[in-house]
Amino acid sequence: MKTVEQPAAIALEAAKPAPARGVITDVKRWALHDGPGIRTTVFFKGCPLRCVWCHNPETFSGRPQLTFDSRRCIGCGTCVRVCPAGAHTRLNGEHRIDFARCTACGACVAQCWTHALEIAGREVSIDEVMTELRRDRAFYASSGGGITLSGGEPLAQPAFCRALLAAAKAEGLHTALDTCGAVRWARFESVLPVTDLVLYDVKHVNGERCRALTGMPSTQVLRNLRRVAAAGKPVWIRIPLVPGCNDADADLHQMGRLLADLASVQRVEILRYHPLGEGKREQLGMSGPPVRPTPPTREYAERKARVLREHGVGNVVVR
């Protein structure tokens, strides 16, 4: 009997799903603006949008990527010698990288003591992330905080996202999902039972204008938002305020009418644009953003917030 049962047992073991693993860029402790209380925010890699103002372009791709800060480079040439893909070259004293050839193996990073070269993104297990999340659970409890999954777009890695939220809920932690909404509804359905709060980004309500600014129309984003709200899940809306892109009063009036009809929206945050993503694009070998807005002042953002309040939208805050 052993010769029959043993292969069957091995086959059964092989059929079990592997533990969920994901790719993240960072785990930020003591986050104070990603939901209520003191939180730890996990930044996922991968996003379906390509917002022209994005300040986290290292999360566009779902894979680890090489980054290069030319200000730190001393021109030693070690990376040229150790790179197995031949992605590094020096020409006329200038360090050049063919990012298309780079495999993010990390050989050059290991030899770069000035940290001009880094890898954005690392593969992790649920247990590895939970070990980090548990460190501040006393602060979560005392402040009404918890954990937030952000990115990028956490639902771009649906299995890992749900497994991590479920693990946190199993330990009694408050969970928040920061999403752009541009994913299939089935992915929302899979995580809502283990999500206490949804932080929902709304970039633009006009479909074609949204496509021009983010790469996708607003149709799916707004449809999912209405369904999340209809499910009774608490929602905080986040609106990036980007001058020349989505700050026209006509667009904000339309936004106000939309939000006024959603009963589960508890808070609306206007997030003022900042240009920190421009330097990151250069480090990733990307071209610069097609728009370079001037960061809005708080006074300007407060004026725009009043447009939303005209429609009865409550608890609008400027950050």
Coordinates of C-alpha atoms in Angstrom, one line a residue:
M1 CA 0.0 0.0 0.0
K2 CA 2.8 2.4 0.7
T3 CA 3.9 2.4 -3.0
V4 CA 0.3 3.6 -3.8
E5 CA -0.3 6.1 -1.0
Q6 CA 3.0 7.8 -1.0
P7 CA 2.8 9.2 -4.6
A8 CA -0.8 10.2 -4.0
A9 CA 0.3 12.2 -0.9
I10 CA 3.1 13.8 -2.8
A11 CA 0.6 14.8 -5.6
L12 CA -1.8 16.2 -3.0
E13 CA 1.0 18.3 -1.4
A14 CA 2.1 19.6 -4.8
A15 CA -1.5 20.6 -5.6
K16 CA -1.7 22.9 -2.5
P17 CA -1.4 26.6 -3.5
A18 CA 1.9 28.2 -2.8
P19 CA 2.0 30.8 0.0
A20 CA 1.1 34.2 -1.4
R21 CA 4.1 36.4 -2.2
G22 CA 4.2 39.9 -3.5
V23 CA 6.4 42.7 -4.7
I24 CA 6.6 45.9 -2.6
T25 CA 8.7 49.0 -2.6
D26 CA 8.5 50.0 1.1
V27 CA 6.9 49.6 4.5
K28 CA 6.4 53.0 6.0
R29 CA 5.9 53.0 9.8
W30 CA 4.3 55.9 11.7
A31 CA 2.2 57.0 8.7
L32 CA -0.2 59.7 9.8
H33 CA -2.0 60.5 6.5
D34 CA -3.1 57.1 5.2
G35 CA -6.2 56.6 7.3
P36 CA -7.1 57.2 11.0
G37 CA -4.5 57.1 13.8
I38 CA -0.9 55.9 13.6
R39 CA -0.5 53.4 10.7
T40 CA 2.0 51.3 8.8
T41 CA 1.7 51.6 5.1
V42 CA 2.8 48.9 2.7
F43 CA 3.5 50.2 -0.8
F44 CA 2.8 47.7 -3.6
K45 CA 4.4 47.6 -7.0
G46 CA 2.3 47.6 -10.1
C47 CA -0.3 50.1 -11.3
P48 CA -2.7 50.2 -14.3
L49 CA -2.6 54.0 -14.5
R50 CA 0.1 56.3 -15.8
C51 CA -0.8 59.6 -14.2
V52 CA 1.3 62.4 -15.7
W53 CA 1.9 63.8 -12.2
C54 CA 2.6 60.6 -10.3
H55 CA 5.1 61.0 -7.5
N56 CA 5.7 57.2 -7.2
P57 CA 6.7 56.2 -10.7
E58 CA 8.8 53.4 -9.3
T59 CA 5.5 51.6 -8.7
F60 CA 4.3 51.6 -12.4
S61 CA 6.0 48.2 -13.1
G62 CA 5.1 45.2 -11.0
R63 CA 8.7 44.0 -11.0
P64 CA 11.8 45.1 -9.1
Q65 CA 13.8 47.8 -11.0
L66 CA 17.2 49.4 -11.0
T67 CA 17.4 53.0 -10.0
F68 CA 20.4 55.3 -10.6
D69 CA 21.1 58.6 -8.8
S70 CA 23.8 60.3 -10.8
R71 CA 24.6 62.7 -8.0
R72 CA 26.0 59.9 -5.9
C73 CA 28.1 58.3 -8.7
I74 CA 31.9 58.7 -8.4
G75 CA 32.6 57.1 -11.8
C76 CA 34.5 54.1 -10.4
G77 CA 33.3 51.8 -13.2
T78 CA 32.8 48.8 -11.0
C79 CA 29.2 48.4 -12.2
V80 CA 30.4 48.1 -15.8
R81 CA 32.7 45.2 -14.9
V82 CA 30.2 43.2 -12.8
C83 CA 27.0 43.6 -14.8
P84 CA 26.2 40.3 -16.4
A85 CA 23.7 41.9 -18.9
G86 CA 26.1 44.6 -20.1
A87 CA 23.5 47.3 -19.1
H88 CA 26.2 49.7 -17.8
T89 CA 28.6 51.5 -20.0
R90 CA 30.9 54.6 -19.7
L91 CA 31.2 57.0 -22.7
N92 CA 33.2 60.1 -22.6
G93 CA 33.3 59.9 -18.8
E94 CA 29.5 59.6 -18.6
H95 CA 27.8 56.7 -16.9
R96 CA 25.0 55.3 -19.1
I97 CA 22.5 52.6 -18.3
D98 CA 20.5 50.6 -20.8
F99 CA 17.5 50.0 -18.6
A100 CA 15.9 47.7 -21.2
R101 CA 18.8 45.3 -20.8
C102 CA 18.9 45.4 -17.0
T103 CA 17.5 42.3 -15.3
A104 CA 17.6 43.9 -11.8
C105 CA 19.9 41.1 -10.6
G106 CA 21.5 43.5 -8.1
A107 CA 25.1 42.6 -8.9
C108 CA 26.0 46.3 -9.5
V109 CA 24.0 47.4 -6.4
A110 CA 26.0 45.0 -4.2
Q111 CA 29.3 46.7 -5.4
C112 CA 28.1 50.4 -5.2
W113 CA 29.1 51.7 -1.8
T114 CA 27.9 55.2 -2.6
H115 CA 24.4 53.9 -3.1
A116 CA 24.0 55.5 -6.5
L117 CA 22.5 52.3 -7.6
E118 CA 19.5 50.7 -5.8
I119 CA 16.8 48.2 -6.5
A120 CA 13.2 49.6 -6.2
G121 CA 11.1 46.7 -5.2
R122 CA 11.6 43.4 -3.3
E123 CA 9.7 40.1 -3.2
V124 CA 8.2 39.3 0.2
S125 CA 6.0 36.8 1.9
I126 CA 2.9 37.4 4.1
D127 CA 4.9 36.4 7.2
E128 CA 7.7 38.8 6.4
V129 CA 5.4 41.8 6.0
M130 CA 3.3 40.8 9.1
T131 CA 6.5 40.7 11.2
E132 CA 7.0 44.4 10.3
L133 CA 3.3 45.3 10.8
R134 CA 3.2 43.8 14.3
R135 CA 6.0 46.1 15.6
D136 CA 3.7 49.0 16.2
R137 CA 0.4 47.3 17.1
A138 CA 0.5 49.0 20.5
F139 CA 0.4 52.4 18.8
Y140 CA -2.4 51.2 16.5
A141 CA -4.5 50.3 19.5
S142 CA -3.8 53.6 21.4
S143 CA -4.4 55.8 18.4
G144 CA -7.2 54.0 16.6
G145 CA -4.7 53.2 13.8
G146 CA -3.8 50.2 11.8
I147 CA -2.4 49.1 8.5
T148 CA -2.8 50.6 5.0
L149 CA -2.1 48.9 1.7
S150 CA -1.1 51.5 -1.0
G151 CA 1.1 51.7 -4.0
G152 CA 1.0 51.6 -6.9
E153 CA -2.2 49.7 -6.8
P154 CA -2.6 46.9 -4.3
L155 CA -5.3 45.2 -6.3
A156 CA -2.8 44.8 -9.2
Q157 CA -1.6 41.9 -7.0
P158 CA -5.0 40.6 -5.9
A159 CA -4.0 37.3 -4.2
F160 CA -1.2 38.9 -2.2
C161 CA -3.4 41.9 -1.3
R162 CA -6.3 39.8 0.0
A163 CA -4.0 37.4 1.9
L164 CA -2.2 40.3 3.6
L165 CA -5.5 42.0 4.6
A166 CA -6.9 38.7 5.8
A167 CA -3.8 38.1 7.9
A168 CA -4.0 41.5 9.5
K169 CA -7.7 41.1 10.2
A170 CA -7.1 37.8 11.8
E171 CA -4.8 39.5 14.3
G172 CA -7.4 42.2 15.1
L173 CA -5.7 45.0 13.1
H174 CA -7.7 47.8 11.4
T175 CA -7.2 47.6 7.6
A176 CA -7.4 50.2 4.9
L177 CA -7.0 49.9 1.2
D178 CA -5.7 52.8 -0.9
T179 CA -6.9 52.2 -4.4
C180 CA -7.2 54.0 -7.8
G181 CA -10.2 52.0 -8.6
A182 CA -9.1 51.0 -12.1
V183 CA -9.5 47.2 -11.7
R184 CA -12.1 44.6 -12.3
W185 CA -15.0 44.6 -9.7
A186 CA -14.2 41.0 -8.8
R187 CA -11.0 42.1 -7.2
F188 CA -12.9 44.5 -5.0
E189 CA -15.3 41.8 -4.0
S190 CA -12.5 39.6 -2.9
V191 CA -11.0 42.1 -0.5
L192 CA -14.0 44.1 0.9
P193 CA -14.8 41.5 3.6
V194 CA -11.4 42.0 5.1
T195 CA -11.1 45.8 4.5
D196 CA -12.4 48.2 7.1
L197 CA -11.8 51.4 5.2
V198 CA -11.3 52.2 1.5
L199 CA -9.2 55.2 0.5
Y200 CA -10.4 55.9 -3.0
D201 CA -8.5 58.1 -5.4
V202 CA -10.6 60.1 -7.9
K203 CA -8.3 61.8 -10.4
H204 CA -10.9 63.3 -12.8
V205 CA -14.6 62.7 -13.4
N206 CA -14.6 63.5 -17.2
G207 CA -13.9 60.3 -19.1
E208 CA -11.8 61.5 -21.9
R209 CA -9.9 64.0 -19.8
C210 CA -9.1 61.3 -17.3
R211 CA -7.8 59.1 -20.2
A212 CA -5.5 61.9 -21.3
L213 CA -4.1 62.4 -17.8
T214 CA -3.9 58.8 -16.5
G215 CA -4.1 56.5 -19.5
M216 CA -7.6 55.2 -18.7
P217 CA -11.0 56.8 -18.8
S218 CA -12.9 57.4 -15.5
T219 CA -15.8 55.0 -16.4
Q220 CA -14.5 51.9 -14.5
V221 CA -13.2 54.0 -11.6
L222 CA -16.5 55.7 -11.0
R223 CA -18.6 52.6 -11.5
N224 CA -16.5 50.7 -8.9
L225 CA -16.7 53.7 -6.5
R226 CA -20.5 53.6 -6.6
R227 CA -20.5 49.9 -6.0
V228 CA -18.1 50.2 -3.0
A229 CA -20.3 52.9 -1.5
A230 CA -23.4 50.9 -2.1
A231 CA -21.9 48.0 -0.2
G232 CA -21.8 50.3 2.8
K233 CA -18.0 50.3 3.1
P234 CA -16.7 53.5 4.7
V235 CA -14.9 55.5 2.1
W236 CA -12.4 58.4 2.2
I237 CA -12.1 60.1 -1.2
R238 CA -8.6 61.4 -2.2
I239 CA -8.4 64.0 -4.9
P240 CA -4.9 65.0 -6.2
L241 CA -5.2 68.7 -7.0
V242 CA -3.0 69.3 -10.0
P243 CA -3.1 72.8 -11.5
G244 CA -3.9 72.8 -15.2
C245 CA -5.0 69.2 -15.1
N246 CA -8.0 68.7 -12.8
D247 CA -8.5 72.0 -10.9
A248 CA -11.1 73.7 -13.2
D249 CA -14.2 74.8 -11.2
A250 CA -16.5 73.1 -13.7
D251 CA -14.8 69.8 -13.1
L252 CA -14.9 70.2 -9.3
H253 CA -18.6 71.1 -9.5
Q254 CA -19.1 67.8 -11.3
M255 CA -17.0 66.0 -8.6
G256 CA -19.1 67.6 -5.9
R257 CA -22.4 66.4 -7.4
L258 CA -20.9 62.9 -7.6
L259 CA -19.7 62.8 -4.0
A260 CA -22.8 64.3 -2.6
D261 CA -24.8 61.2 -3.7
L262 CA -22.5 58.7 -1.9
A263 CA -23.7 58.2 1.6
S264 CA -20.7 56.1 2.8
V265 CA -18.2 58.8 2.0
Q266 CA -16.9 60.0 5.4
R267 CA -14.1 62.3 4.4
V268 CA -12.7 64.0 1.3
E269 CA -9.0 64.8 1.1
I270 CA -7.6 67.3 -1.4
L271 CA -4.0 66.4 -1.9
R272 CA -1.8 69.2 -3.3
Y273 CA 0.5 68.3 -6.1
H274 CA 4.2 68.2 -5.4
P275 CA 7.0 67.5 -8.0
L276 CA 8.9 64.8 -6.1
G277 CA 8.2 62.2 -8.7
E278 CA 10.2 64.1 -11.4
G279 CA 13.6 63.1 -9.9
K280 CA 12.4 59.5 -9.5
R281 CA 11.6 59.3 -13.2
E282 CA 15.1 60.3 -14.1
Q283 CA 16.5 57.7 -11.8
L284 CA 14.4 55.0 -13.5
G285 CA 15.5 56.1 -17.0
M286 CA 12.0 57.4 -17.8
S287 CA 11.3 60.5 -19.8
G288 CA 10.2 63.6 -17.9
P289 CA 6.5 64.2 -17.2
P290 CA 4.6 65.9 -20.1
V291 CA 3.3 68.5 -17.6
R292 CA 5.2 70.4 -14.9
P293 CA 2.5 72.1 -12.8
T294 CA 3.3 74.7 -10.2
P295 CA 2.4 73.2 -6.8
P296 CA -0.8 74.9 -5.5
T297 CA -0.7 76.9 -2.3
R298 CA -2.9 75.9 0.6
E299 CA -5.0 79.0 0.0
Y300 CA -5.7 78.0 -3.6
A301 CA -6.6 74.5 -2.5
E302 CA -9.0 75.8 0.1
R303 CA -10.8 77.9 -2.5
K304 CA -11.2 74.7 -4.6
A305 CA -12.5 72.8 -1.5
R306 CA -15.2 75.4 -1.2
V307 CA -16.5 74.3 -4.6
L308 CA -17.1 70.8 -3.3
R309 CA -18.8 72.1 -0.1
E310 CA -21.3 74.1 -2.2
H311 CA -22.8 70.7 -3.1
G312 CA -23.2 69.6 0.5
V313 CA -20.0 67.5 0.6
G314 CA -18.9 67.4 4.2
N315 CA -15.6 66.9 6.0
V316 CA -13.4 68.2 3.1
V317 CA -9.8 68.7 4.2
V318 CA -6.8 70.1 2.4
R319 CA -3.4 68.4 2.8

